[in-house]
GROMACS .gro file of C-alpha atoms in nm:
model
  182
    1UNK     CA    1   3.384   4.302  -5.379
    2UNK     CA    2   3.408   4.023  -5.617
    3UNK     CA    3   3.645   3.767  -5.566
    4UNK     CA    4   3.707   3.660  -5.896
    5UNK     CA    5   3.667   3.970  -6.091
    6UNK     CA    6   3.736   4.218  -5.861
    7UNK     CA    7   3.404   4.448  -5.923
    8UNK     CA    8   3.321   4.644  -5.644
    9UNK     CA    9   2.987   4.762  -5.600
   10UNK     CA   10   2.945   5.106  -5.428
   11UNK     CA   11   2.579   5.071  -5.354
   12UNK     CA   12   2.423   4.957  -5.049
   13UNK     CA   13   2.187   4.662  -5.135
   14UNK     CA   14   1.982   4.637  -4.844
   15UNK     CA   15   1.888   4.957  -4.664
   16UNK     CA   16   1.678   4.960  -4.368
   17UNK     CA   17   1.321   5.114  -4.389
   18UNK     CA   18   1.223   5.369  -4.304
   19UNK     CA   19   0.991   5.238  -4.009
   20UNK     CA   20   1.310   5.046  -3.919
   21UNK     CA   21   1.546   5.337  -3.897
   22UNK     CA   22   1.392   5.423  -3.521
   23UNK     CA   23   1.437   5.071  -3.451
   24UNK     CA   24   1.637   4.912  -3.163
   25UNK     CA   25   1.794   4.660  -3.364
   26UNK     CA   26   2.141   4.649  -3.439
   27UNK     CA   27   2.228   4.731  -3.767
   28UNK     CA   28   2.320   4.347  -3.962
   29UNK     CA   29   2.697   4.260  -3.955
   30UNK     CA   30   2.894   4.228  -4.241
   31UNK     CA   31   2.858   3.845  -4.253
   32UNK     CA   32   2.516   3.875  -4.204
   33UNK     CA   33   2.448   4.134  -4.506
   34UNK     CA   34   2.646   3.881  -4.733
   35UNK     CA   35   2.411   3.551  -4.646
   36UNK     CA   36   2.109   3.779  -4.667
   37UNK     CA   37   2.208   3.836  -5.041
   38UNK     CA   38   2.308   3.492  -5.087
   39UNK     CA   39   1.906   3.416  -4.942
   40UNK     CA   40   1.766   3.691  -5.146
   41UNK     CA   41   1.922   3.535  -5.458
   42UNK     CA   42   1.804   3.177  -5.404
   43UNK     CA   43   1.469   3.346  -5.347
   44UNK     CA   44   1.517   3.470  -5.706
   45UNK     CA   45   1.701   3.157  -5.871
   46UNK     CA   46   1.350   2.973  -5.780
   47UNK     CA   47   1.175   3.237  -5.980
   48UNK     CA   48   1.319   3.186  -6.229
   49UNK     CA   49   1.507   3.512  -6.227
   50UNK     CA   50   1.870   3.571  -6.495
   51UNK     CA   51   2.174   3.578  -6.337
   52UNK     CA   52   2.258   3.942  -6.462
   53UNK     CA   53   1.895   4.080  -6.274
   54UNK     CA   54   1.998   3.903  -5.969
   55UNK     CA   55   2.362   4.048  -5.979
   56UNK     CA   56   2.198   4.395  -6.011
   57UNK     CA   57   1.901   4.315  -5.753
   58UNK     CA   58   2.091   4.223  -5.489
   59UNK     CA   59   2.430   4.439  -5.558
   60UNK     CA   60   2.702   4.191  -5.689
   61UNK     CA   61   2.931   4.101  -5.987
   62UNK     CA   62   2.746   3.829  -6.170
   63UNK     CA   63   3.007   3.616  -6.126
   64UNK     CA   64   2.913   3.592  -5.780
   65UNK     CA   65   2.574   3.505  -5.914
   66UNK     CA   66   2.661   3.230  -6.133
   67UNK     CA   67   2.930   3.081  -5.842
   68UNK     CA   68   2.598   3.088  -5.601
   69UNK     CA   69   2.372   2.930  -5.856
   70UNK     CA   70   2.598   2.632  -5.888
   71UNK     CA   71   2.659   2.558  -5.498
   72UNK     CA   72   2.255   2.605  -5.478
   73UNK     CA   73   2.170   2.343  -5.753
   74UNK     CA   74   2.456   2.107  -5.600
   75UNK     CA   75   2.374   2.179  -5.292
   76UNK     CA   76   2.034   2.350  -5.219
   77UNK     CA   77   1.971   2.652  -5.037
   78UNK     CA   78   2.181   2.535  -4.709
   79UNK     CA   79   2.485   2.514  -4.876
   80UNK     CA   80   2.496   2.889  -4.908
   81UNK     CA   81   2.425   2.983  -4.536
   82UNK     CA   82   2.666   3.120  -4.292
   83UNK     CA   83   2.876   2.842  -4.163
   84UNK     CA   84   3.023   2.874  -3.810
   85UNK     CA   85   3.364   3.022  -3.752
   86UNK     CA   86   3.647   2.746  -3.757
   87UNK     CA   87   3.937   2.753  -3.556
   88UNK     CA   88   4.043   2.682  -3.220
   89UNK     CA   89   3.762   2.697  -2.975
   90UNK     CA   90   3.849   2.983  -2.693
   91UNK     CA   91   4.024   2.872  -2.334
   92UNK     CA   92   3.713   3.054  -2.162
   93UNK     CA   93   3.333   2.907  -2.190
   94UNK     CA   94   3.049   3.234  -2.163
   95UNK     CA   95   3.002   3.104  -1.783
   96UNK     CA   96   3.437   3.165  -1.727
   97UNK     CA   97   3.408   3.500  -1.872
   98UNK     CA   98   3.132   3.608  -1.620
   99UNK     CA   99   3.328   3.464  -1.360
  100UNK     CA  100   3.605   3.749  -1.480
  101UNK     CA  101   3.403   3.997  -1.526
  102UNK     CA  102   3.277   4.015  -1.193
  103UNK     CA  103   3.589   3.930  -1.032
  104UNK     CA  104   3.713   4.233  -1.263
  105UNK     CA  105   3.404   4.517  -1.151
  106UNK     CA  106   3.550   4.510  -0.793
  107UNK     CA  107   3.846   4.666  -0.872
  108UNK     CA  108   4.212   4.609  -0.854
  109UNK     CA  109   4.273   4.632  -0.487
  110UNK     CA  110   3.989   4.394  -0.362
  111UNK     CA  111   4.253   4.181  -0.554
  112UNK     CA  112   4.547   4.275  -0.349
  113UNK     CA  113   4.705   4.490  -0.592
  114UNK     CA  114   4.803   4.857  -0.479
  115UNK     CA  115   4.664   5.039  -0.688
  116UNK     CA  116   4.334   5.037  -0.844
  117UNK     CA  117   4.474   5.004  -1.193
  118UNK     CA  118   4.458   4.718  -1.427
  119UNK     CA  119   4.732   4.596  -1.659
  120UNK     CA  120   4.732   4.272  -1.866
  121UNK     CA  121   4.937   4.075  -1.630
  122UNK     CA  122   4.710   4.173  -1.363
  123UNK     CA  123   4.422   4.061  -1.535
  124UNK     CA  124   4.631   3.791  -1.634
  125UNK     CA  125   4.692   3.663  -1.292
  126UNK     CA  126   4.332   3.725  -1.198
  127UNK     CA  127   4.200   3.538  -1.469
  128UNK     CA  128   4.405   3.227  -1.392
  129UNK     CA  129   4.268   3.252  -1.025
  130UNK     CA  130   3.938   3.275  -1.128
  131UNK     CA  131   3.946   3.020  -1.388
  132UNK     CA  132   4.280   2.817  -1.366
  133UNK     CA  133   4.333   2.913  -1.707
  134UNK     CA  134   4.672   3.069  -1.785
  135UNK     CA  135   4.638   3.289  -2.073
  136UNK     CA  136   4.894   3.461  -2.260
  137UNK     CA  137   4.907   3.862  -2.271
  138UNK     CA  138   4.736   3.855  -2.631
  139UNK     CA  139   4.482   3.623  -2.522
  140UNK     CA  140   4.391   3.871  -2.203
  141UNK     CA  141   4.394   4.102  -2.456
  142UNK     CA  142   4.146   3.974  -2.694
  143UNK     CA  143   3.960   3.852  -2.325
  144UNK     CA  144   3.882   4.226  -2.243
  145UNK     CA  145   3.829   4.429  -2.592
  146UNK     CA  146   3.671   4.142  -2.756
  147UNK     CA  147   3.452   3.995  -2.509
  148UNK     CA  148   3.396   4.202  -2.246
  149UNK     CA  149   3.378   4.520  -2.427
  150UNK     CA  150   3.667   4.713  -2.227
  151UNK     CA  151   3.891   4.990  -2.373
  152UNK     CA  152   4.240   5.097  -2.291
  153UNK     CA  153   4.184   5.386  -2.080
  154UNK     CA  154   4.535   5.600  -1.980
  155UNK     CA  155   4.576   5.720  -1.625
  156UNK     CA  156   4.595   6.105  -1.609
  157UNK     CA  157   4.969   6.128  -1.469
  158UNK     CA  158   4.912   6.371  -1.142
  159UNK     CA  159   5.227   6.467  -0.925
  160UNK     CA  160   5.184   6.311  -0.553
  161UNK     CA  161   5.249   6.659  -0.425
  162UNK     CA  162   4.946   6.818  -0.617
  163UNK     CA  163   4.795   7.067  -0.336
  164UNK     CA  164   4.436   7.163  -0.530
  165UNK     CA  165   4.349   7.489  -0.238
  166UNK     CA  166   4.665   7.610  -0.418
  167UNK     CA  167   4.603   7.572  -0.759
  168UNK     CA  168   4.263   7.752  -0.710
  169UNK     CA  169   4.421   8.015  -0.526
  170UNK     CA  170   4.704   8.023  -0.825
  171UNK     CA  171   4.379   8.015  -1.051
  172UNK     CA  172   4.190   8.318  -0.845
  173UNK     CA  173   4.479   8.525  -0.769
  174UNK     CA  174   4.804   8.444  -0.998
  175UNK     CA  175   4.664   8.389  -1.352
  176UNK     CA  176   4.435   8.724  -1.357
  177UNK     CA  177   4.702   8.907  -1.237
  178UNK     CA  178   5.003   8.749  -1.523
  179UNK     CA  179   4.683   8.744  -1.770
  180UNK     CA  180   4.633   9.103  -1.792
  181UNK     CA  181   5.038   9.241  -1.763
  182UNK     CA  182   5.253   9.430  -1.646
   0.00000   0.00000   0.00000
C-alpha cells in the first residue's frame, strides 16, 4: 500500500516461475519483495522508463515511483536498499542461543526440575545459567518462538489414577454393551 496516497494494489508483482515453483527456496519475505521492486525500478529509471509504466510494471502507486526516483538521483541506487533493522541489539549473540538450545533438547529434568515440562521461568532460569544473562519473561518469550522456532504446546491434563487395562476393558466390554441399549 501506498503511503502517501493510500492505493493498494491487489496484484502480486513478482510471481515465481514456473521452473521455480518446485524449488527449495523459500518464498522472498515481505521486506525482501519491497527492495526487489525498489531494484526493478532503478533498473527501469536507467532506461529511461515513465514513472506511470514503472508504477504499473512493478505494482505500485506512482507516487511511490516518483518518491524512489528522487532518493535514486540524490542518492543512487544504494540509497534504496534494505537497511538493517535498528534498535537495541539482542542480550543473546547466535553462539548464546546454541548454548540454550542444547541445554534446552535435554529436557527439563536433566535440569533438576520435576517434571519434564518447560515454563518461561524455567527457561528463564536456565538461560541465565547457561549464559549469565537474566532475561525477562517477554524476552524468553521472544528467545523461544522467535529464534528457536518453539511453539506453546499444552500438556494433555491426565488424572494420576488413570488405570489404561481398565479403560480398554471399559472400551471392550462397557461401551458396546451401553452403545446398543437396554
Amino acid at each position: 500500500m501506498c503511503w502517501v496516497c493510500g492505493w493498494k494494489d491487489v496484484r502480486v508483482a513478482y510471481r515465481p516461475s514456473p521452473s521455480a515453483a518446485g524449488s527449495s527456496l523459500p518464498p522472498l519475505s515481505r521486506p525482501q519483495l519491497a527492495e526487489a521492486r525498489r531494484v526493478r525500478a532503478v533498473e527501469l529509471f536507467e532506461d529511461g522508463v515513465s514513472n506511470a509504466e514503472i508504477a504499473r510494471a512493478v505494482g505500485v502507486c506512482s507516487e511511490s515511483v516518483r518518491r524512489w526516483r528522487r532518493v535514486w538521483e540524490q542518492g543512487g541506487a544504494s540509497a534504496l536498499r534494505r537497511r538493517a533493522a535498528t534498535g537495541r541489539p539482542p542480550k543473546l549473540d547466535d553462539t548464546q542461543v546454541e548454548r540454550v538450545r542444547a541445554a534446552l533438547e535435554q529436557g527439563a529434568q536433566a535440569h533438576g526440575f520435576e517434571a519434564d515440562l518447560w515454563t518461561l521461568e524455567r527457561v528463564g532460569t536456565v538461560v541465565t545459567r547457561a549464559t549469565g544473562v537474566v532475561l525477562s519473561r517477554a524476552s524468553v518469550w521472544r528467545l523461544l518462538t522467535g529464534r528457536l522456532g518453539w511453539s506453546l504446546q499444552r500438556p494433555e491434563r491426565r488424572a494420576v489414577e488413570r488405570d489404561e487395562s481398565e479403560i480398554a476393558r471399559w472400551i471392550a466390554h462397557e461401551w458396546p454393551r451401553i452403545k446398543k441399549g437396554p
